[in-house]
Amino acid sequence: LSERDPAAALPHVAAAKTILDRSQHEMRSIMWGIHELAKEDPDFSALLTHALAGMDHWPVDVVQVSSHGTPQPVPARAAGSLLLLTQEAVQNALRHGQATEIKVQVDFAEEVLQLTIQDNGGGFDPIMAQPTAQGGLGLGSIKRRVDELGGTLTLTSAHGQGTSLIIELPWTELQTLSPKHPSSHAAS
């Protein structure tokens, strides 16, 4: 294409550059997150805010993050899974629901860590949601991650009503993921 019609190749080159720039930015954000997760007690709210703000291909000011309660340490394995599933949920809300407002709330409650992701998008019928040939495995991936962490997922959605995901992870389950927890070390 570039040899026959260099001008026709320019939009393709520009699109490829945009994709590469976005990928590079996302990789930097991922590397920052990995570095932060390596800290002994990473600040989960700060990690979440940074990870979501770092997605520069999302519309500006659509995602709002808030935190309630007294922050507690979230084990790195759980924090990493929660970051990835939150990014997946936000991406789904933007791509499939055309949401213009997405609220992500972290509640450090006494018994559970609760993560709520709520959007004003088009919503869908959760019973009819099935993986597609285009790779629509987001909900299945989110559910698997929550199950692996010993938590529960409550999904509420309807056409024209947006979508709400509530993830609850008991602190007792999260503590078993911590390197400091006795059951996570082999007996001597």
PDB file of C-alpha atoms in Angstrom:
ATOM      1  CA  LEU A   1       0.000   0.000   0.000  1.00  0.00           C
ATOM      2  CA  SER A   2       2.762   2.455   0.912  1.00  0.00           C
ATOM      3  CA  GLU A   3       4.686   1.838  -2.319  1.00  0.00           C
ATOM      4  CA  ARG A   4       1.653   2.222  -4.578  1.00  0.00           C
ATOM      5  CA  ASP A   5      -0.060   5.087  -2.740  1.00  0.00           C
ATOM      6  CA  PRO A   6       1.938   6.619   0.134  1.00  0.00           C
ATOM      7  CA  ALA A   7      -0.860   9.086   0.953  1.00  0.00           C
ATOM      8  CA  ALA A   8      -3.341   6.239   1.437  1.00  0.00           C
ATOM      9  CA  ALA A   9      -0.980   4.586   3.947  1.00  0.00           C
ATOM     10  CA  LEU A  10      -0.788   7.666   6.204  1.00  0.00           C
ATOM     11  CA  PRO A  11      -4.090   7.051   8.077  1.00  0.00           C
ATOM     12  CA  HIS A  12      -3.034   3.446   8.732  1.00  0.00           C
ATOM     13  CA  VAL A  13       0.359   4.548  10.022  1.00  0.00           C
ATOM     14  CA  ALA A  14      -1.301   7.176  12.243  1.00  0.00           C
ATOM     15  CA  ALA A  15      -3.727   4.576  13.637  1.00  0.00           C
ATOM     16  CA  ALA A  16      -0.861   2.169  14.336  1.00  0.00           C
ATOM     17  CA  LYS A  17       1.076   4.946  16.105  1.00  0.00           C
ATOM     18  CA  THR A  18      -1.954   5.740  18.272  1.00  0.00           C
ATOM     19  CA  ILE A  19      -2.307   2.079  19.243  1.00  0.00           C
ATOM     20  CA  LEU A  20       1.407   1.811  20.052  1.00  0.00           C
ATOM     21  CA  ASP A  21       1.353   5.031  22.103  1.00  0.00           C
ATOM     22  CA  ARG A  22      -1.689   3.781  24.050  1.00  0.00           C
ATOM     23  CA  SER A  23      -0.055   0.396  24.635  1.00  0.00           C
ATOM     24  CA  GLN A  24       3.140   2.037  25.852  1.00  0.00           C
ATOM     25  CA  HIS A  25       1.192   4.261  28.253  1.00  0.00           C
ATOM     26  CA  GLU A  26      -0.793   1.286  29.568  1.00  0.00           C
ATOM     27  CA  MET A  27       2.409  -0.739  30.004  1.00  0.00           C
ATOM     28  CA  ARG A  28       3.938   2.078  32.064  1.00  0.00           C
ATOM     29  CA  SER A  29       0.799   2.155  34.199  1.00  0.00           C
ATOM     30  CA  ILE A  30       0.929  -1.634  34.649  1.00  0.00           C
ATOM     31  CA  MET A  31       4.612  -1.474  35.622  1.00  0.00           C
ATOM     32  CA  TRP A  32       3.843   1.262  38.171  1.00  0.00           C
ATOM     33  CA  GLY A  33       1.077  -0.949  39.579  1.00  0.00           C
ATOM     34  CA  ILE A  34       3.391  -3.966  39.803  1.00  0.00           C
ATOM     35  CA  HIS A  35       5.942  -1.834  41.640  1.00  0.00           C
ATOM     36  CA  GLU A  36       3.275  -0.587  44.059  1.00  0.00           C
ATOM     37  CA  LEU A  37       1.903  -4.111  44.608  1.00  0.00           C
ATOM     38  CA  ALA A  38       5.397  -5.230  45.593  1.00  0.00           C
ATOM     39  CA  LYS A  39       5.280  -2.899  48.590  1.00  0.00           C
ATOM     40  CA  GLU A  40       4.411  -4.585  51.876  1.00  0.00           C
ATOM     41  CA  ASP A  41       1.054  -2.841  52.378  1.00  0.00           C
ATOM     42  CA  PRO A  42       0.034  -1.077  49.159  1.00  0.00           C
ATOM     43  CA  ASP A  43      -2.649   1.613  49.402  1.00  0.00           C
ATOM     44  CA  PHE A  44      -5.447  -0.049  47.451  1.00  0.00           C
ATOM     45  CA  SER A  45      -7.483   3.137  46.946  1.00  0.00           C
ATOM     46  CA  ALA A  46      -4.438   4.953  45.537  1.00  0.00           C
ATOM     47  CA  LEU A  47      -3.620   1.984  43.287  1.00  0.00           C
ATOM     48  CA  LEU A  48      -7.181   1.889  41.967  1.00  0.00           C
ATOM     49  CA  THR A  49      -7.325   5.641  41.365  1.00  0.00           C
ATOM     50  CA  HIS A  50      -3.979   5.600  39.547  1.00  0.00           C
ATOM     51  CA  ALA A  51      -4.834   2.537  37.446  1.00  0.00           C
ATOM     52  CA  LEU A  52      -8.144   3.994  36.285  1.00  0.00           C
ATOM     53  CA  ALA A  53      -6.721   7.472  35.670  1.00  0.00           C
ATOM     54  CA  GLY A  54      -3.939   5.919  33.586  1.00  0.00           C
ATOM     55  CA  MET A  55      -6.328   4.630  30.937  1.00  0.00           C
ATOM     56  CA  ASP A  56      -5.891   7.576  28.596  1.00  0.00           C
ATOM     57  CA  HIS A  57      -8.050   6.097  25.822  1.00  0.00           C
ATOM     58  CA  TRP A  58     -11.110   6.362  28.077  1.00  0.00           C
ATOM     59  CA  PRO A  59     -13.123   9.577  27.972  1.00  0.00           C
ATOM     60  CA  VAL A  60     -11.927  12.195  30.465  1.00  0.00           C
ATOM     61  CA  ASP A  61     -13.814  12.538  33.765  1.00  0.00           C
ATOM     62  CA  VAL A  62     -16.162   9.604  33.139  1.00  0.00           C
ATOM     63  CA  VAL A  63     -14.760   7.420  35.937  1.00  0.00           C
ATOM     64  CA  GLN A  64     -15.027   8.670  39.518  1.00  0.00           C
ATOM     65  CA  VAL A  65     -13.343   6.796  42.359  1.00  0.00           C
ATOM     66  CA  SER A  66     -14.288   7.202  46.014  1.00  0.00           C
ATOM     67  CA  SER A  67     -13.326   5.433  49.216  1.00  0.00           C
ATOM     68  CA  HIS A  68     -15.143   5.089  52.535  1.00  0.00           C
ATOM     69  CA  GLY A  69     -14.096   3.718  55.887  1.00  0.00           C
ATOM     70  CA  THR A  70     -10.682   3.263  57.404  1.00  0.00           C
ATOM     71  CA  PRO A  71      -8.296   1.894  54.758  1.00  0.00           C
ATOM     72  CA  GLN A  72      -6.855  -1.520  55.533  1.00  0.00           C
ATOM     73  CA  PRO A  73      -4.069  -3.372  53.754  1.00  0.00           C
ATOM     74  CA  VAL A  74      -5.282  -5.473  50.816  1.00  0.00           C
ATOM     75  CA  PRO A  75      -2.971  -8.392  49.940  1.00  0.00           C
ATOM     76  CA  ALA A  76      -1.139  -7.860  46.645  1.00  0.00           C
ATOM     77  CA  ARG A  77      -2.788 -10.874  44.969  1.00  0.00           C
ATOM     78  CA  ALA A  78      -6.257  -9.576  45.793  1.00  0.00           C
ATOM     79  CA  ALA A  79      -5.365  -5.981  44.897  1.00  0.00           C
ATOM     80  CA  GLY A  80      -4.010  -7.064  41.505  1.00  0.00           C
ATOM     81  CA  SER A  81      -7.116  -9.118  40.717  1.00  0.00           C
ATOM     82  CA  LEU A  82      -9.412  -6.301  41.824  1.00  0.00           C
ATOM     83  CA  LEU A  83      -7.532  -3.782  39.682  1.00  0.00           C
ATOM     84  CA  LEU A  84      -7.845  -5.991  36.605  1.00  0.00           C
ATOM     85  CA  LEU A  85     -11.510  -6.793  37.132  1.00  0.00           C
ATOM     86  CA  THR A  86     -12.301  -3.118  37.730  1.00  0.00           C
ATOM     87  CA  GLN A  87     -10.581  -2.167  34.483  1.00  0.00           C
ATOM     88  CA  GLU A  88     -12.552  -4.917  32.706  1.00  0.00           C
ATOM     89  CA  ALA A  89     -15.857  -3.704  34.186  1.00  0.00           C
ATOM     90  CA  VAL A  90     -15.154  -0.079  33.251  1.00  0.00           C
ATOM     91  CA  GLN A  91     -14.101  -1.094  29.736  1.00  0.00           C
ATOM     92  CA  ASN A  92     -17.339  -3.104  29.372  1.00  0.00           C
ATOM     93  CA  ALA A  93     -19.415  -0.145  30.570  1.00  0.00           C
ATOM     94  CA  LEU A  94     -17.775   2.143  28.019  1.00  0.00           C
ATOM     95  CA  ARG A  95     -17.661  -0.269  25.080  1.00  0.00           C
ATOM     96  CA  HIS A  96     -20.965  -2.099  25.433  1.00  0.00           C
ATOM     97  CA  GLY A  97     -23.064   0.211  27.605  1.00  0.00           C
ATOM     98  CA  GLN A  98     -21.853   3.555  26.224  1.00  0.00           C
ATOM     99  CA  ALA A  99     -21.768   4.834  29.825  1.00  0.00           C
ATOM    100  CA  THR A 100     -21.066   8.513  30.386  1.00  0.00           C
ATOM    101  CA  GLU A 101     -20.655   8.167  34.151  1.00  0.00           C
ATOM    102  CA  ILE A 102     -19.021   5.324  36.045  1.00  0.00           C
ATOM    103  CA  LYS A 103     -18.693   5.346  39.826  1.00  0.00           C
ATOM    104  CA  VAL A 104     -16.166   3.079  41.500  1.00  0.00           C
ATOM    105  CA  GLN A 105     -16.466   2.965  45.264  1.00  0.00           C
ATOM    106  CA  VAL A 106     -14.273   1.127  47.754  1.00  0.00           C
ATOM    107  CA  ASP A 107     -15.794   0.515  51.177  1.00  0.00           C
ATOM    108  CA  PHE A 108     -13.492  -0.646  53.937  1.00  0.00           C
ATOM    109  CA  ALA A 109     -16.253  -2.109  56.110  1.00  0.00           C
ATOM    110  CA  GLU A 110     -15.661  -4.013  59.339  1.00  0.00           C
ATOM    111  CA  GLU A 111     -16.303  -7.510  57.941  1.00  0.00           C
ATOM    112  CA  VAL A 112     -15.744  -7.059  54.188  1.00  0.00           C
ATOM    113  CA  LEU A 113     -13.946  -5.084  51.555  1.00  0.00           C
ATOM    114  CA  GLN A 114     -16.704  -3.969  49.202  1.00  0.00           C
ATOM    115  CA  LEU A 115     -16.018  -2.714  45.691  1.00  0.00           C
ATOM    116  CA  THR A 116     -18.959  -1.234  43.798  1.00  0.00           C
ATOM    117  CA  ILE A 117     -18.807  -0.356  40.101  1.00  0.00           C
ATOM    118  CA  GLN A 118     -21.934   1.400  38.871  1.00  0.00           C
ATOM    119  CA  ASP A 119     -22.610   2.979  35.492  1.00  0.00           C
ATOM    120  CA  ASN A 120     -25.366   4.871  33.699  1.00  0.00           C
ATOM    121  CA  GLY A 121     -24.952   2.942  30.452  1.00  0.00           C
ATOM    122  CA  GLY A 122     -27.513   1.089  28.395  1.00  0.00           C
ATOM    123  CA  GLY A 123     -27.579  -1.955  30.649  1.00  0.00           C
ATOM    124  CA  PHE A 124     -28.326  -5.495  29.503  1.00  0.00           C
ATOM    125  CA  ASP A 125     -30.152  -8.656  30.473  1.00  0.00           C
ATOM    126  CA  PRO A 126     -27.611 -10.588  32.610  1.00  0.00           C
ATOM    127  CA  ILE A 127     -29.360 -13.892  31.899  1.00  0.00           C
ATOM    128  CA  MET A 128     -28.912 -13.437  28.161  1.00  0.00           C
ATOM    129  CA  ALA A 129     -25.265 -12.308  28.409  1.00  0.00           C
ATOM    130  CA  GLN A 130     -23.113 -14.965  26.760  1.00  0.00           C
ATOM    131  CA  PRO A 131     -19.531 -14.916  25.478  1.00  0.00           C
ATOM    132  CA  THR A 132     -19.336 -13.843  21.841  1.00  0.00           C
ATOM    133  CA  ALA A 133     -17.018 -14.594  18.931  1.00  0.00           C
ATOM    134  CA  GLN A 134     -15.523 -11.129  19.545  1.00  0.00           C
ATOM    135  CA  GLY A 135     -14.277 -12.346  22.938  1.00  0.00           C
ATOM    136  CA  GLY A 136     -17.007 -11.111  25.285  1.00  0.00           C
ATOM    137  CA  LEU A 137     -15.705 -12.975  28.321  1.00  0.00           C
ATOM    138  CA  GLY A 138     -15.567  -9.972  30.677  1.00  0.00           C
ATOM    139  CA  LEU A 139     -18.283 -11.076  33.092  1.00  0.00           C
ATOM    140  CA  GLY A 140     -16.969 -14.628  33.264  1.00  0.00           C
ATOM    141  CA  SER A 141     -13.473 -13.353  33.959  1.00  0.00           C
ATOM    142  CA  ILE A 142     -14.754 -11.017  36.676  1.00  0.00           C
ATOM    143  CA  LYS A 143     -16.761 -13.827  38.318  1.00  0.00           C
ATOM    144  CA  ARG A 144     -13.743 -16.194  38.247  1.00  0.00           C
ATOM    145  CA  ARG A 145     -11.494 -13.594  39.860  1.00  0.00           C
ATOM    146  CA  VAL A 146     -14.027 -12.941  42.640  1.00  0.00           C
ATOM    147  CA  ASP A 147     -14.510 -16.684  43.228  1.00  0.00           C
ATOM    148  CA  GLU A 148     -10.732 -17.215  43.438  1.00  0.00           C
ATOM    149  CA  LEU A 149     -10.576 -14.545  46.145  1.00  0.00           C
ATOM    150  CA  GLY A 150     -13.380 -16.162  48.169  1.00  0.00           C
ATOM    151  CA  GLY A 151     -15.815 -13.331  47.562  1.00  0.00           C
ATOM    152  CA  THR A 152     -19.269 -12.767  46.156  1.00  0.00           C
ATOM    153  CA  LEU A 153     -20.407 -10.861  43.088  1.00  0.00           C
ATOM    154  CA  THR A 154     -23.827  -9.274  42.782  1.00  0.00           C
ATOM    155  CA  LEU A 155     -24.704  -8.030  39.302  1.00  0.00           C
ATOM    156  CA  THR A 156     -27.744  -5.861  38.656  1.00  0.00           C
ATOM    157  CA  SER A 157     -28.571  -4.620  35.180  1.00  0.00           C
ATOM    158  CA  ALA A 158     -31.502  -4.042  32.859  1.00  0.00           C
ATOM    159  CA  HIS A 159     -31.890  -2.487  29.420  1.00  0.00           C
ATOM    160  CA  GLY A 160     -31.821   1.289  29.774  1.00  0.00           C
ATOM    161  CA  GLN A 161     -30.982   1.113  33.500  1.00  0.00           C
ATOM    162  CA  GLY A 162     -27.199   0.855  33.619  1.00  0.00           C
ATOM    163  CA  THR A 163     -25.230  -1.801  35.450  1.00  0.00           C
ATOM    164  CA  SER A 164     -24.086  -2.292  39.027  1.00  0.00           C
ATOM    165  CA  LEU A 165     -21.444  -4.756  40.185  1.00  0.00           C
ATOM    166  CA  ILE A 166     -20.965  -5.252  43.916  1.00  0.00           C
ATOM    167  CA  ILE A 167     -17.997  -7.337  44.964  1.00  0.00           C
ATOM    168  CA  GLU A 168     -17.682  -8.322  48.606  1.00  0.00           C
ATOM    169  CA  LEU A 169     -14.534  -9.931  49.936  1.00  0.00           C
ATOM    170  CA  PRO A 170     -14.528 -10.995  53.597  1.00  0.00           C
ATOM    171  CA  TRP A 171     -11.437  -9.793  55.444  1.00  0.00           C
ATOM    172  CA  THR A 172     -11.056 -13.323  56.837  1.00  0.00           C
ATOM    173  CA  GLU A 173     -10.630 -14.626  53.261  1.00  0.00           C
ATOM    174  CA  LEU A 174      -8.300 -11.788  52.268  1.00  0.00           C
ATOM    175  CA  GLN A 175      -6.063 -12.443  55.283  1.00  0.00           C
ATOM    176  CA  THR A 176      -5.394 -15.970  54.008  1.00  0.00           C
ATOM    177  CA  LEU A 177      -3.827 -14.407  50.884  1.00  0.00           C
ATOM    178  CA  SER A 178      -1.341 -12.356  52.896  1.00  0.00           C
ATOM    179  CA  PRO A 179       2.243 -13.617  53.175  1.00  0.00           C
ATOM    180  CA  LYS A 180       2.007 -12.796  56.891  1.00  0.00           C
ATOM    181  CA  HIS A 181      -0.847 -15.295  57.368  1.00  0.00           C
ATOM    182  CA  PRO A 182       0.304 -18.528  59.048  1.00  0.00           C
ATOM    183  CA  SER A 183      -1.558 -20.852  56.647  1.00  0.00           C
ATOM    184  CA  SER A 184       0.192 -19.306  53.649  1.00  0.00           C
ATOM    185  CA  HIS A 185       3.605 -20.542  54.872  1.00  0.00           C
ATOM    186  CA  ALA A 186       4.809 -24.118  54.712  1.00  0.00           C
ATOM    187  CA  ALA A 187       5.364 -25.813  58.048  1.00  0.00           C
ATOM    188  CA  SER A 188       9.013 -26.080  59.035  1.00  0.00           C
TER     189      SER A 188
END
